[in-house]
XYZ file of C-alpha atoms in Angstrom:
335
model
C -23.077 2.975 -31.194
C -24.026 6.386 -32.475
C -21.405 9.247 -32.633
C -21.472 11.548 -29.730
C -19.924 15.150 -29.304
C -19.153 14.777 -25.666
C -17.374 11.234 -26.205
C -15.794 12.547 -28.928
C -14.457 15.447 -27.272
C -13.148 13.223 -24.443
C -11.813 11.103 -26.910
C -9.882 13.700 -28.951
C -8.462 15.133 -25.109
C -7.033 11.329 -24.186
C -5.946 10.584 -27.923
C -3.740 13.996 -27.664
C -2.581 13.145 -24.070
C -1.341 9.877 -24.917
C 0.451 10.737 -27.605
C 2.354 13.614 -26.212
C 2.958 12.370 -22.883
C 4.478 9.311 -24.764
C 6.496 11.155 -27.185
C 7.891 13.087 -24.268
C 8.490 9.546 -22.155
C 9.849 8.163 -25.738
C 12.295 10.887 -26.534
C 13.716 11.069 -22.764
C 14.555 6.989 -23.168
C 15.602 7.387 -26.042
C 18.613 10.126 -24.627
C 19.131 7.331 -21.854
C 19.720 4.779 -24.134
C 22.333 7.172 -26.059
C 24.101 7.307 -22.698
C 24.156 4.288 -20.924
C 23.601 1.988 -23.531
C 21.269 -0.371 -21.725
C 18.992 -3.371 -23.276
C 16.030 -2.797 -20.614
C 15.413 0.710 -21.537
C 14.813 -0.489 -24.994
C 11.371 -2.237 -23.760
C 10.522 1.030 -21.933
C 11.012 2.774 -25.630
C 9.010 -0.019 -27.223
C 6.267 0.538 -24.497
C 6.068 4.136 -25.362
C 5.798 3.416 -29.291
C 3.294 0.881 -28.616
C 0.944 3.710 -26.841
C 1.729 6.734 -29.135
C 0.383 4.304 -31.678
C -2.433 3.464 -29.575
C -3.278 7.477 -29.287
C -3.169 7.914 -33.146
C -4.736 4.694 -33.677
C -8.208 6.150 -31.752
C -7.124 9.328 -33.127
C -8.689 8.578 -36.231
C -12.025 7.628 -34.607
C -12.782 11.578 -33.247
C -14.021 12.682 -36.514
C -16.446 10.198 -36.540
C -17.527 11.133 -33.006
C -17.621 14.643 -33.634
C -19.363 14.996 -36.985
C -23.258 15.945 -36.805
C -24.951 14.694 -38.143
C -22.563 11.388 -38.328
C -21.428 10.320 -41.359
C -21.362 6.543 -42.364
C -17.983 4.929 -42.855
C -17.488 1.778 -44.689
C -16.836 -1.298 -42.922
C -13.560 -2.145 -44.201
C -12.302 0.875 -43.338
C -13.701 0.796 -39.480
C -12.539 -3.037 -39.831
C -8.852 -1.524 -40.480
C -9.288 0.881 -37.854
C -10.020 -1.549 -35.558
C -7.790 -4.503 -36.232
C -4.803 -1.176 -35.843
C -6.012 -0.540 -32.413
C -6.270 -3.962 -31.249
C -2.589 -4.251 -32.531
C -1.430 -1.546 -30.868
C -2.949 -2.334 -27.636
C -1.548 -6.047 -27.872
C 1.237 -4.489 -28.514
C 1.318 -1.712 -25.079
C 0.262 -4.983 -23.182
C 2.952 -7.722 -24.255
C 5.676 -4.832 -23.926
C 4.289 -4.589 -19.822
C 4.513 -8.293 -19.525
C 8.012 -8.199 -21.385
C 9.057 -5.357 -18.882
C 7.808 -7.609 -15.971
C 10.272 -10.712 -16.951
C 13.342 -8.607 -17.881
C 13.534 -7.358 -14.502
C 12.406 -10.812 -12.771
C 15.122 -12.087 -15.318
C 17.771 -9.610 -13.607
C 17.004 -10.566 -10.466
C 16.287 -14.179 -11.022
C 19.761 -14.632 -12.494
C 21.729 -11.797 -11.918
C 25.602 -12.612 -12.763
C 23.416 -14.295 -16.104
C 21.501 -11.438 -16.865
C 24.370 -9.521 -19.725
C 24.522 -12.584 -21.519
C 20.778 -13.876 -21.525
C 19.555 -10.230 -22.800
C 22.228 -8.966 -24.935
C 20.830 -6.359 -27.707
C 20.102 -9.426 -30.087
C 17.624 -11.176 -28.024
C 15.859 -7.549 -26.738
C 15.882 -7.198 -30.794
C 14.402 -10.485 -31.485
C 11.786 -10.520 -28.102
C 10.669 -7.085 -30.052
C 10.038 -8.246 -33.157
C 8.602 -11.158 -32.417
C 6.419 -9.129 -30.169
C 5.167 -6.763 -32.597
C 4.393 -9.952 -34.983
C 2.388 -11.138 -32.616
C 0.541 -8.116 -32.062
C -0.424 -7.535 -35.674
C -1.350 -11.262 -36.229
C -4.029 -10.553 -33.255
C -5.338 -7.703 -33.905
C -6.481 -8.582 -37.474
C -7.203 -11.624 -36.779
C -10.877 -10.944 -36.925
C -10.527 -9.491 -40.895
C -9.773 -13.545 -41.594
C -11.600 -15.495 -39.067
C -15.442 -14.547 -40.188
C -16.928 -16.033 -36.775
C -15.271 -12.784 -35.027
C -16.936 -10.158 -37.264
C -20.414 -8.923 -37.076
C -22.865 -10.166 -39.708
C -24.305 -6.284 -39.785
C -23.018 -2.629 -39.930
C -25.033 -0.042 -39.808
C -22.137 2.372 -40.940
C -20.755 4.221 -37.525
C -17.697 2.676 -36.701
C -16.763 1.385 -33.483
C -15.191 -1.574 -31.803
C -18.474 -4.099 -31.977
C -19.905 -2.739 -34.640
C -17.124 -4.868 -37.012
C -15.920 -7.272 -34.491
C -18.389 -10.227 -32.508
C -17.722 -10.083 -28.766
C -16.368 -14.027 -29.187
C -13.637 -11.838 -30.512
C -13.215 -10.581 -26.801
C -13.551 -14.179 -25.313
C -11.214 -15.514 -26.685
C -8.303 -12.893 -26.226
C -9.407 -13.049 -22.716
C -9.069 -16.702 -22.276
C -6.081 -17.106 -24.250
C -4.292 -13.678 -23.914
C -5.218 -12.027 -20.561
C -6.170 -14.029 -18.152
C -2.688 -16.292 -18.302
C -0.934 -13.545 -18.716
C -2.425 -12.233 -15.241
C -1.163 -15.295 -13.980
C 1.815 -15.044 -15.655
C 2.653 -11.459 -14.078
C 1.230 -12.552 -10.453
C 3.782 -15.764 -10.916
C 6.746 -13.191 -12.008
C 5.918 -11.074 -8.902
C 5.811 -13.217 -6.492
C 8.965 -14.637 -7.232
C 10.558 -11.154 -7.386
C 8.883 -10.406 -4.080
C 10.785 -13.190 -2.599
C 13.863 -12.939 -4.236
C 13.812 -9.322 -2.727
C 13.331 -10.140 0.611
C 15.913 -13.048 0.151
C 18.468 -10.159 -1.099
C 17.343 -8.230 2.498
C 17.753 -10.561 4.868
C 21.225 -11.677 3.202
C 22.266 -7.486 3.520
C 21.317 -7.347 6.924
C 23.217 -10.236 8.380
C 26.276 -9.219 6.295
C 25.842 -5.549 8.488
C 25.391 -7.211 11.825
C 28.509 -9.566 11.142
C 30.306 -5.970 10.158
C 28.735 -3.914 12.813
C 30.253 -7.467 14.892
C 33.565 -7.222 13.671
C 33.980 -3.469 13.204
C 34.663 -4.144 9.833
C 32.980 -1.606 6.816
C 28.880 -2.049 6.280
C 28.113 -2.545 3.177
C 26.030 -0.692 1.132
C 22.172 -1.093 0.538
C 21.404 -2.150 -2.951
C 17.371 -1.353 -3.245
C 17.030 -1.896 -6.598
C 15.709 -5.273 -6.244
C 13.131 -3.665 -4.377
C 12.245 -0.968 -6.981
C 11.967 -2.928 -9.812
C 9.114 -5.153 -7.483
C 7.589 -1.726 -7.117
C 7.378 -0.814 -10.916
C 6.104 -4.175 -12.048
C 3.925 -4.333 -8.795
C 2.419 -0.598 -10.485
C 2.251 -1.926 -13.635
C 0.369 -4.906 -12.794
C -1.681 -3.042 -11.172
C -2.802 -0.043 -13.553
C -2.952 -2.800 -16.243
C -5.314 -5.189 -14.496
C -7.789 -2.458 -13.283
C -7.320 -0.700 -16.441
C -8.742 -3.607 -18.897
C -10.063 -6.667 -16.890
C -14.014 -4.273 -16.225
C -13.916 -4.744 -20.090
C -12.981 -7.882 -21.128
C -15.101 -9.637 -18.154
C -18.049 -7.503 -19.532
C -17.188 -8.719 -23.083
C -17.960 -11.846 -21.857
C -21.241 -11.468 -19.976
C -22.357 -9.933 -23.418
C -21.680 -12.960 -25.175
C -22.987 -15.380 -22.201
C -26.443 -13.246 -22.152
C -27.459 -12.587 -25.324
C -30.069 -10.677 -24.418
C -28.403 -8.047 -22.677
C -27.408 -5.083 -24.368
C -23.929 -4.010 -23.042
C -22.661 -2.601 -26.311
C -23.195 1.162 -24.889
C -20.883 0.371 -21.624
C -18.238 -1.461 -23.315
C -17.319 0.979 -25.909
C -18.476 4.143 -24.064
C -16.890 3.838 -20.668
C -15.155 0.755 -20.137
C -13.242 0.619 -23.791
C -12.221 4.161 -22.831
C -11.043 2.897 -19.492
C -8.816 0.567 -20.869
C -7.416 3.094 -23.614
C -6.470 5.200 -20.837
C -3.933 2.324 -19.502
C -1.401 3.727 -22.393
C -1.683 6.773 -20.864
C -0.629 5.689 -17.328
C 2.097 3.937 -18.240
C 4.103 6.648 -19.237
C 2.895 8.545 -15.990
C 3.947 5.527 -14.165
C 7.884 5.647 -15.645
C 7.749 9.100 -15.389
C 7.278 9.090 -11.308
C 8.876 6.113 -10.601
C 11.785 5.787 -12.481
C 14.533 8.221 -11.412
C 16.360 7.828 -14.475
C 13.776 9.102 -16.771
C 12.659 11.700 -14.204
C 15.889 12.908 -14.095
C 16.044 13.003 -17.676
C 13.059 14.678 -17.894
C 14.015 17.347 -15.537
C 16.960 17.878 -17.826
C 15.159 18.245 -21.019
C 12.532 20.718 -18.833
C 16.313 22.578 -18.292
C 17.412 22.774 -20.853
C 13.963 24.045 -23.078
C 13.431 26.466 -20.343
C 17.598 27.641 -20.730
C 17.068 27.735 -24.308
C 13.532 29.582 -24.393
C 15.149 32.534 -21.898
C 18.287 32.972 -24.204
C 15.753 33.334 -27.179
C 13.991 36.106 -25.025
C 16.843 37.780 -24.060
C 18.147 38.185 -27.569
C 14.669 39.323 -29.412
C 14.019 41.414 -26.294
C 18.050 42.998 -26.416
C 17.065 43.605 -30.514
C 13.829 45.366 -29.814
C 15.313 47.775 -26.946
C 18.453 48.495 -28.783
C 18.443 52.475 -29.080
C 19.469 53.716 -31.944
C 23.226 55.965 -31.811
C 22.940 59.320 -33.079
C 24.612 60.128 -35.632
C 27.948 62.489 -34.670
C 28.605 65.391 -37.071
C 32.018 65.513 -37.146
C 33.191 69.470 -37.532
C 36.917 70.711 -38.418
C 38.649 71.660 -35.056
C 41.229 74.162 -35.925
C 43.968 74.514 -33.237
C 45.370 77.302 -31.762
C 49.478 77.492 -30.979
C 50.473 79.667 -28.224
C 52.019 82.036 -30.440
C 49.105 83.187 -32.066
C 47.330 83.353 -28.636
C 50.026 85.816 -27.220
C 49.952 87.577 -30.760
């Protein structure tokens, strides 16, 4: 693929995007997790790390895109390059799917949940999360079937790695993972409506009775929504490129490189910067965090005004020239 201004440009726009929308995403979770101390919110960081990686990972491809004429890079660099943004969009994408069973986890087994995922296990799930990130996204540097066989020295995604590269995460990573998150939501679903029906016949026995109603509790139901949106942005984000991966490698003879990296690569890129979108509007905790920091930047920019514009307007005092006063005694004014 030869460099391009325009893509380029759009690249350098979504690369600065996702990295400060996810910053801003990271650093409000971050003050929620300094508050209530809770083990979920430490996925939602690790999902915001994971795609303000992503965004300086492609970072580094704009000044290829934008340099006329292009300059050649070596291939072990663009290899590098490559292998960092496959990792961190492993990464973004196990973190969804790790998102998706901690809350089918809470409401699978609810009076379970504290003990099952107690800081330790989040810890470990992380870790071992990030390992396995890594270990696919550079798998291609050791596994010589998934690199190309020639470079012609402008680095992109198939221009170092073989689209069998693409086949197989899709058979082994994506697709059962699809299946894993229609399984977990499903479930969910039903566990929700389970949950309902249960709160509604405990208000019609109290509405019977006269006794107090209890109180709705629709936080099953939001955390269906969430994964439901998640699910969503993440399937139609990627799947146009990895089932296009594969027709390239089942027709040979097509040529499909241009509309894999140009459009639908960029399309699945743009899935890290939904996400934080997606926990921004649908997660009242971090809104409401995020209304606070807006607060409390827009308190602390208006006190800065105040004071530089109360320095500038400050008139000077003249100076007072003090003069004797002699005083007078009513016997010298009758004399």
């Amino acid at each position: 693929m030869e460099s391009s201004f325009p893509f380029g440009v759009i690249l350098a726009v979504l690369a600065s995007l996702i990295i400060a929308v996810n910053v801003l995403v990271a650093v409000a979770v971050l003050l929620l997790i300094h508050k209530n101390d809770g083990v979920g919110l430490c996925f939602t960081l690790n999902l915001a790390v994971a795609d303000t990686l992503l965004g300086v990972a492609i970072s580094g491809l704009v000044t290829d895109q934008l340099s006329t004429p292009a300059r050649p890079t070596q291939k072990t660099l663009c290899s590098f390059r490559m292998a960092f943004v496959t990792s961190s969009a492993t990464a973004s994408v196990l973190t969804v799917m790790l998102i998706a069973f901690d809350r089918y986890l809470a409401i699978k087994q609810p009076l379970r949940y504290l003990q099952i995922m107690n800081g330790l296990m989040a810890g470990a799930c992380i870790g071992g999360l990030w390992l396995v990130s890594y270990l696919i996204g550079f798998l291609p540097l050791g596994v010589p079937v998934f690199q190309q066989t020639t470079y012609h020295g402008t680095c992109s995604f198939f221009a170092v790695f073989h689209p069998r590269f693409v086949l197989t995460l899709s058979c082994v990573g994506f697709f059962p993972a699809l299946l894993l998150f229609v399984f977990f939501y499903c479930d969910m679903l039903k566990i929700a409506s389970m949950h309902s029906q249960q709160i509604r016949k405990m208000e019609q026995a109290g509405a019977g009775t006269g006794a107090c109603r209890p109180p709705r509790t629709p936080s099953d139901f939001k955390a269906v929504r969430t994964v439901a949106v998640l699910i969503g942005s993440f399937t139609l984000s990627w799947t146009p490129f990895l089932v296009t991966g594969i027709v390239q490698v089942a027709c040979q003879k097509c040529y499909l490189y241009l509309v894999l990296e140009r459009y639908l690569w960029l399309l699945g890129v743009g899935n890290s910067l939904l996400n934080p979108l997606i926990y921004a509007y649908w997660q009242k905790e971090v809104q409401q965090q995020l209304y606070e920091m807006v607060l409390g930047v827009k308190k602390g920019f208006t006190s800065c005004l105040l004071l530089l514009s109360a320095r500038a307007g400050r008139p000077e005092r003249p100076r007072e020239n003090f003069c004797p006063i002699a005083t007078i005694s009513h016997s010298q004014l009758d004399g």
